[in-house]
mmCIF file of C-alpha atoms in Angstrom:
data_model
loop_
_atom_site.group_PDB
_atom_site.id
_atom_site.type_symbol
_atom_site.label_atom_id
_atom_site.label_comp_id
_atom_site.label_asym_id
_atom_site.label_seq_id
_atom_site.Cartn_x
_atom_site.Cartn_y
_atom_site.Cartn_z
ATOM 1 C CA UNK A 243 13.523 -1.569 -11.763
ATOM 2 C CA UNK A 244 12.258 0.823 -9.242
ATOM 3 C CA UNK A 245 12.697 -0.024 -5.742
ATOM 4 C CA UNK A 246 12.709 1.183 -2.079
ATOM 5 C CA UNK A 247 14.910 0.195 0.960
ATOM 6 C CA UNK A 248 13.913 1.563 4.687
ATOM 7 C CA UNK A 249 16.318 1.370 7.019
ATOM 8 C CA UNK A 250 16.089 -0.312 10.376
ATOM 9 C CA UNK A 251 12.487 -2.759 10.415
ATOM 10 C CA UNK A 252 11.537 -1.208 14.091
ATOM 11 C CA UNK A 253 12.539 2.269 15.482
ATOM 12 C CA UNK A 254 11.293 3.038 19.243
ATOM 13 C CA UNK A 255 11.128 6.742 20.170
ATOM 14 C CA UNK A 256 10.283 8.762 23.495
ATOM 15 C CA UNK A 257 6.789 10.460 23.318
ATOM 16 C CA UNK A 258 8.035 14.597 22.120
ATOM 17 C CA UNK A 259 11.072 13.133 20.646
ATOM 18 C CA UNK A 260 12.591 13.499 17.172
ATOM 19 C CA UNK A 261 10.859 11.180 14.952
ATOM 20 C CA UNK A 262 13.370 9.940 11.840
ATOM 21 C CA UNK A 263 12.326 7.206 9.819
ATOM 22 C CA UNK A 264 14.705 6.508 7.109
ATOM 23 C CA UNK A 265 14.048 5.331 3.247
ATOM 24 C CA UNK A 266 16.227 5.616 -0.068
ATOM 25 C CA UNK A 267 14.884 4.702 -3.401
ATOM 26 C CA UNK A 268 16.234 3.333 -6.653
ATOM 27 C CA UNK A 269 14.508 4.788 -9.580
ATOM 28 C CA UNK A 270 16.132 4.952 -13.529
ATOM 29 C CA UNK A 271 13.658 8.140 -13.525
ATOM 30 C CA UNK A 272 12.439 10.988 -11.318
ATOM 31 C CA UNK A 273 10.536 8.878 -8.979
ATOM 32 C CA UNK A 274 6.792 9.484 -7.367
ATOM 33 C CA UNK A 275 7.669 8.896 -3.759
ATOM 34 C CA UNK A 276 4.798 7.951 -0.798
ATOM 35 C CA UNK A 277 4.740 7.440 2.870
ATOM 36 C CA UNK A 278 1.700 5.410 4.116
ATOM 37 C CA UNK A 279 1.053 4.578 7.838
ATOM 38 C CA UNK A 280 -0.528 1.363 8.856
ATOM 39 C CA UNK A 281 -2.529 1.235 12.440
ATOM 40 C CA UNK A 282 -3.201 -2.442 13.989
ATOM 41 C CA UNK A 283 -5.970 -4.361 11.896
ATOM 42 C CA UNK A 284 -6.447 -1.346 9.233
ATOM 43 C CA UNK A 285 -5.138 -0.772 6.018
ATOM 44 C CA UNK A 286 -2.520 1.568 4.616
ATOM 45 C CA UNK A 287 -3.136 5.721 4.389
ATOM 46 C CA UNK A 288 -1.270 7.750 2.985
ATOM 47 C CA UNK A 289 0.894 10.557 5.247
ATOM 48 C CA UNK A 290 2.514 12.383 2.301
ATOM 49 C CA UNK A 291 3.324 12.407 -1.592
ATOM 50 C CA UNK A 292 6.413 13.781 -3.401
ATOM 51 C CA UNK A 293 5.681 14.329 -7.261
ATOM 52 C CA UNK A 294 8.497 16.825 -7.412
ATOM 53 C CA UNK A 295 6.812 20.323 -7.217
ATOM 54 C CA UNK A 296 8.877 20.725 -4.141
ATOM 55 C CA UNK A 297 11.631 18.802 -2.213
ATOM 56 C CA UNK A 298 9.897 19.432 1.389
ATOM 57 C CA UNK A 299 6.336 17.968 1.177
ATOM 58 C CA UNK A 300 4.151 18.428 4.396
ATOM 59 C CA UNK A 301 1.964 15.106 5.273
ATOM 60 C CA UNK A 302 -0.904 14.928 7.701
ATOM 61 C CA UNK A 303 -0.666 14.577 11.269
ATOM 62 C CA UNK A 304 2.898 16.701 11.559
ATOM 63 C CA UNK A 305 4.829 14.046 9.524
ATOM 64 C CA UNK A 306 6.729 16.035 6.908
ATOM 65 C CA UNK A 307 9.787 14.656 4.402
ATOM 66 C CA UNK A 308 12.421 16.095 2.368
ATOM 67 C CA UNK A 309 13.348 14.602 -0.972
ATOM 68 C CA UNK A 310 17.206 14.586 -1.741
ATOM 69 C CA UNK A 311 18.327 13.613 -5.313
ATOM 70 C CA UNK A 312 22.039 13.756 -4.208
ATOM 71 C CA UNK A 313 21.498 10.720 -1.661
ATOM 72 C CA UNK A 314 18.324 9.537 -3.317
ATOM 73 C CA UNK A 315 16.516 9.634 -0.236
ATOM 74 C CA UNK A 316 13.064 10.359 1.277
ATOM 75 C CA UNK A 317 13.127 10.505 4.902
ATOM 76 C CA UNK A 318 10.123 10.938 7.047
ATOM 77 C CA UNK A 319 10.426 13.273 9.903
ATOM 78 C CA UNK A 320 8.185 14.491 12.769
ATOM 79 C CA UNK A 321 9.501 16.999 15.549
ATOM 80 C CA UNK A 322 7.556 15.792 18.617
ATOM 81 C CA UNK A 323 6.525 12.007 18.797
ATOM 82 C CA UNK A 324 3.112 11.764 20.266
ATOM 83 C CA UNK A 325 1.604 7.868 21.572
ATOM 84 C CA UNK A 326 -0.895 7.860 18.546
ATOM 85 C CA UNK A 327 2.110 7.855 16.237
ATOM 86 C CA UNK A 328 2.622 4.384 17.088
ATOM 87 C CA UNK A 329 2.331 2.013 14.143
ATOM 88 C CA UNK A 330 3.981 0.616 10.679
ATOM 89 C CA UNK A 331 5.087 3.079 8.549
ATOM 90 C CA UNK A 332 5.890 2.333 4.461
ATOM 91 C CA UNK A 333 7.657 4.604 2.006
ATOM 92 C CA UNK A 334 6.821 3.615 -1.455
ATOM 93 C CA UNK A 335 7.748 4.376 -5.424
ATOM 94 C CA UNK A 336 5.606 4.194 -8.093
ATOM 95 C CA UNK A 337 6.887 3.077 -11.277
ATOM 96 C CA UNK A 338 5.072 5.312 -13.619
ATOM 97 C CA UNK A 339 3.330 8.836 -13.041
ATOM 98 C CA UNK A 340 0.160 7.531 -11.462
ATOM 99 C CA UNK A 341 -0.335 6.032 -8.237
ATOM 100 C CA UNK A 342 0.058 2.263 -9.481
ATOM 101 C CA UNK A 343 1.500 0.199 -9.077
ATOM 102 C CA UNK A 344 2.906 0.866 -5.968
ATOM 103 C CA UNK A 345 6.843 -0.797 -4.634
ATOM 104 C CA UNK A 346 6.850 -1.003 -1.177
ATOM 105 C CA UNK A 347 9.158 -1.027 1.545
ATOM 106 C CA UNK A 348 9.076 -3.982 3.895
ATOM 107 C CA UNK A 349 8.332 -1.025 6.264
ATOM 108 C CA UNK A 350 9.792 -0.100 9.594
ATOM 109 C CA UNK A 351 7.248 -0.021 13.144
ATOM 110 C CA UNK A 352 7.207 2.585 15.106
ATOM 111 C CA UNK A 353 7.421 2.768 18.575
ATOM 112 C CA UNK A 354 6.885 5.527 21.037
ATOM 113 C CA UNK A 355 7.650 4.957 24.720
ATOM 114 C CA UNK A 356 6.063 7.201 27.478
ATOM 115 C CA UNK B 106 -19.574 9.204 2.089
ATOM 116 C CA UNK B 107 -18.239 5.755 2.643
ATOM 117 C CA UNK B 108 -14.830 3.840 2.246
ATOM 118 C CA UNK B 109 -13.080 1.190 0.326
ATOM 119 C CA UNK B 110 -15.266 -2.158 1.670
ATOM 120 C CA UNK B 111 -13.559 -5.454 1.732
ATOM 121 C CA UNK B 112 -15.073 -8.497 2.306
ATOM 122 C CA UNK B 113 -15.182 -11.424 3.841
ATOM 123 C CA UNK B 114 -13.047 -9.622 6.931
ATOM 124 C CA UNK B 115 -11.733 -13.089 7.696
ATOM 125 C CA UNK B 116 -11.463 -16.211 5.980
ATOM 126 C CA UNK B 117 -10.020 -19.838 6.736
ATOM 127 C CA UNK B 118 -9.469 -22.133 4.099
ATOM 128 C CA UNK B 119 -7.808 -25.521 3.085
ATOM 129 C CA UNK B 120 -4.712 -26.298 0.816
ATOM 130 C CA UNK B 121 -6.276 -26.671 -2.675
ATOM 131 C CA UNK B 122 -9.372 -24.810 -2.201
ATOM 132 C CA UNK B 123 -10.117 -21.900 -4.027
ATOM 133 C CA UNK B 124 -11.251 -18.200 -2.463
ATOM 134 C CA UNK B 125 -12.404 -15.126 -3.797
ATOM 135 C CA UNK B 126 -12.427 -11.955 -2.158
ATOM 136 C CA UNK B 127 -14.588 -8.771 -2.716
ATOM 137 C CA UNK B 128 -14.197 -5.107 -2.776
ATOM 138 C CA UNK B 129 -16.499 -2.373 -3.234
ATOM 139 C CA UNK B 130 -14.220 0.939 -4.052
ATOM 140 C CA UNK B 131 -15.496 4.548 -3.461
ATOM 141 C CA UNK B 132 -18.324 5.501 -4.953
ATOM 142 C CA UNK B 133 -17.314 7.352 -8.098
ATOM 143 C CA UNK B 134 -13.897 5.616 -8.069
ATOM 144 C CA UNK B 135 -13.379 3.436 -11.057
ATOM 145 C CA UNK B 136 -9.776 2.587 -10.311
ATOM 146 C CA UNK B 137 -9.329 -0.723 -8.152
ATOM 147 C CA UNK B 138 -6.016 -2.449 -7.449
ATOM 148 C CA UNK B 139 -4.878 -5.084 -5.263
ATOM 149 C CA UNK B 140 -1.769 -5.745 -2.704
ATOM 150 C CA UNK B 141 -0.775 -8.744 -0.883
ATOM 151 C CA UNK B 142 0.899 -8.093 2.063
ATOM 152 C CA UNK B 143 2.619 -11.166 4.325
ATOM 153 C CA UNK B 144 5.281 -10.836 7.193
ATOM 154 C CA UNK B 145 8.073 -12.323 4.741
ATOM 155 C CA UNK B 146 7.627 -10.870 1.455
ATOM 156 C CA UNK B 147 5.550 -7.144 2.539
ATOM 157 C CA UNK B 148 3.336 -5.990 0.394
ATOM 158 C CA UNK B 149 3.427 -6.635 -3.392
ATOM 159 C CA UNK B 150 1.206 -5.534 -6.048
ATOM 160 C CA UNK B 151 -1.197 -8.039 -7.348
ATOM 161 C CA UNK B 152 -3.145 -6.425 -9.707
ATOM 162 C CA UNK B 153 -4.863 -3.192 -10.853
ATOM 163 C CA UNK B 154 -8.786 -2.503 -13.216
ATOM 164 C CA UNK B 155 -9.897 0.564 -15.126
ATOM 165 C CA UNK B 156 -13.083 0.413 -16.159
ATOM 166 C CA UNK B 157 -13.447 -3.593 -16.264
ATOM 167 C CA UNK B 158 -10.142 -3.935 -17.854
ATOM 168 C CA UNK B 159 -6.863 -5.286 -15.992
ATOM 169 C CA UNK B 160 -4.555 -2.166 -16.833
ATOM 170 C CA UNK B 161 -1.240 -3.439 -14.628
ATOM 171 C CA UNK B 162 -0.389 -6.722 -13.782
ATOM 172 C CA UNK B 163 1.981 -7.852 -10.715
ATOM 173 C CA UNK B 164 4.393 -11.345 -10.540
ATOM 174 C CA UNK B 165 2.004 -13.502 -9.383
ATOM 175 C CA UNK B 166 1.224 -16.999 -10.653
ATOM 176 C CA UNK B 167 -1.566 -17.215 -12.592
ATOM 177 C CA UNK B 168 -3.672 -19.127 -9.966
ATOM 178 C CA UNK B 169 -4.166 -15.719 -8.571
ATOM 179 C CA UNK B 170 -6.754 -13.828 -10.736
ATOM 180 C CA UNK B 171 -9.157 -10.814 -10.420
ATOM 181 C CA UNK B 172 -12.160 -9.248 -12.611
ATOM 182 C CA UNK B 173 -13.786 -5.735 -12.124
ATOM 183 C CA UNK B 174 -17.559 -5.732 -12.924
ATOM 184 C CA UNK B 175 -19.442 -2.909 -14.438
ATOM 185 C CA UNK B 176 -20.028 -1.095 -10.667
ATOM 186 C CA UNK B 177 -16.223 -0.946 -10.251
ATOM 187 C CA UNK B 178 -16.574 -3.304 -7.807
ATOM 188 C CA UNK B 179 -13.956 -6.023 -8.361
ATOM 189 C CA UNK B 180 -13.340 -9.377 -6.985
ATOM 190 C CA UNK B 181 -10.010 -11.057 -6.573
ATOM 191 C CA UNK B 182 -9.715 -15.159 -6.549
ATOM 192 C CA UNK B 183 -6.845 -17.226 -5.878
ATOM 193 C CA UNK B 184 -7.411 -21.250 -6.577
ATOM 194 C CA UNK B 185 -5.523 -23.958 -5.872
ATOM 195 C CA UNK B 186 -4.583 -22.563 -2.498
ATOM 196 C CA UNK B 187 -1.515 -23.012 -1.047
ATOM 197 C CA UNK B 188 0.056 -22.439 2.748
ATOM 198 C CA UNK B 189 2.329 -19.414 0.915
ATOM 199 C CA UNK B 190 -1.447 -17.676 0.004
ATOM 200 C CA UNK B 191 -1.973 -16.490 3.633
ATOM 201 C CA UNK B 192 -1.748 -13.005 4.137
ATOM 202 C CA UNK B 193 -3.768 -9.460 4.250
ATOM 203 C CA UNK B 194 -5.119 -8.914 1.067
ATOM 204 C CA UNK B 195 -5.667 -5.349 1.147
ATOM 205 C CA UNK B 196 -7.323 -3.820 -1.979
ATOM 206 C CA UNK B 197 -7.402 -0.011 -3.005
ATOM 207 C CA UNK B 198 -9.318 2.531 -4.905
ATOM 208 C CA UNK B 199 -8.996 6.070 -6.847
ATOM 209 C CA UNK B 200 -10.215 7.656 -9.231
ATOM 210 C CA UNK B 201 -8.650 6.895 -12.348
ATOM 211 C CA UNK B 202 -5.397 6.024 -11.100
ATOM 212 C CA UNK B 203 -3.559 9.278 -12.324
ATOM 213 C CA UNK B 204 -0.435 10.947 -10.570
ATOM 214 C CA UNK B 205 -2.826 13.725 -8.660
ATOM 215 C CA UNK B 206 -5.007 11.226 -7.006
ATOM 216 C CA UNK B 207 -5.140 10.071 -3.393
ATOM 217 C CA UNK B 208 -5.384 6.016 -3.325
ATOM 218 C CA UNK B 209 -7.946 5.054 -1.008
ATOM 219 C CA UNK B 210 -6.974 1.350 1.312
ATOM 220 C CA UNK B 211 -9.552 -1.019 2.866
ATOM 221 C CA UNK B 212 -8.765 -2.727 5.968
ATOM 222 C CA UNK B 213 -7.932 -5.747 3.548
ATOM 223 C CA UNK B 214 -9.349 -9.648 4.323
ATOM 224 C CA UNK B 215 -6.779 -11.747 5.943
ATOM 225 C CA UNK B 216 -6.297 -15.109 4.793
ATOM 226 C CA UNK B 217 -5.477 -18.284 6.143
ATOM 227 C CA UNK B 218 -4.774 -20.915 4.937
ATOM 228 C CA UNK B 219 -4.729 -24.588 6.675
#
């Protein structure tokens, strides 16, 4: 079974710091990797999607993440935190090629500090 | 051109009642799944229609059901409602569900239940 594990449930951050938000996956298969971003009282949108055209995908809003085989991991990076940033962030697998259904992380909230 | 619609926003209801929820996907998008998302378990997949059929299934009981009417728009109902039922239940939409599609959230209905 496919699954997802993201390390460390809250992560606070200085605003223009390093943003590193951490998620490995368990797949029997190359995996369809997601991050989504959840505000306060919204749903989920998605930042970025890995279906293996290339290891370093580019998201919206400067959020970028590399996919590593070796490590089987899917980190999400930004360079420079910024106060909008703040919010719950999930990295997901799909377990076949199309978007559902979706295995979530139990997500990891982001904090940025002024 | 307009987003996933959930409604009711909010609902309060009593152990043993039932509740059904509503979503109206994008126009165009025939695609509609659901999520369940609570503090303790995160978000789990529910359910997912094509075209009036249910195409994936998630393990839920099978108080929790859903249908998808000719519109796409698709309605989710849970009866016999128990305290463990409250939570966001966020529903999405795409296309047809394949890998190169974006999947569309609503700002979900949160339940509670009494």
């Amino acid at each position: 079974a496919q699954s997802v594990t993201q390390l460390g449930s809250h992560v606070s951050v200085s605003e223009g710091a390093l943003v590193l938000l951490r998620c490995n996956y368990s797949s029997s298969v190359p995996p369809y990797l997601f991050w989504y971003v959840q505000y306060p009282n919204q749903g989920l949108q998605l930042l970025l999607k890995y279906t293996s055209a290339a290891t370093l995908v580019k998201g919206i809003n400067g959020f970028e993440a590399e996919f590593k085989k070796s490590e089987t991991s899917f980190h999400l990076t930004k360079p420079s935190a910024h106060m909008s940033d703040a919010a719950e962030y999930f990295c997901a697998v799909s377990r076949n090629s199309g978007n559902t259904p979706l295995v979530f992380g139990k997500g990891t909230r982001l904090s940025v500090i002024a | 051109k307009a987003g996933v619609t959930q409604t009711p926003r909010y609902l309060i209801k009593t152990r043993g009642q039932q509740v059904t929820l509503s979503c109206s996907p994008i126009s165009g998008h025939r695609s509609v799944s659901w999520y369940q998302q609570t503090p303790g378990q995160g978000l789990q997949f529910l359910f997912e229609y094509f075209s009036e059929t249910q195409r994936n299934k998630g393990n839920f009981p099978g108080r929790f059901s859903g249908r998808q009417f000719s519109n796409s728009r698709s309605e989710m109902n849970v009866s016999t409602l128990e305290l463990g039922d409250s939570a966001l239940y966020l529903c999405a939409s795409t296309v047809e569900g394949r890998e190169n599609e974006k999947l569309f959230f609503g700002s979900g209905t949160q339940l509670s239940v009494l």
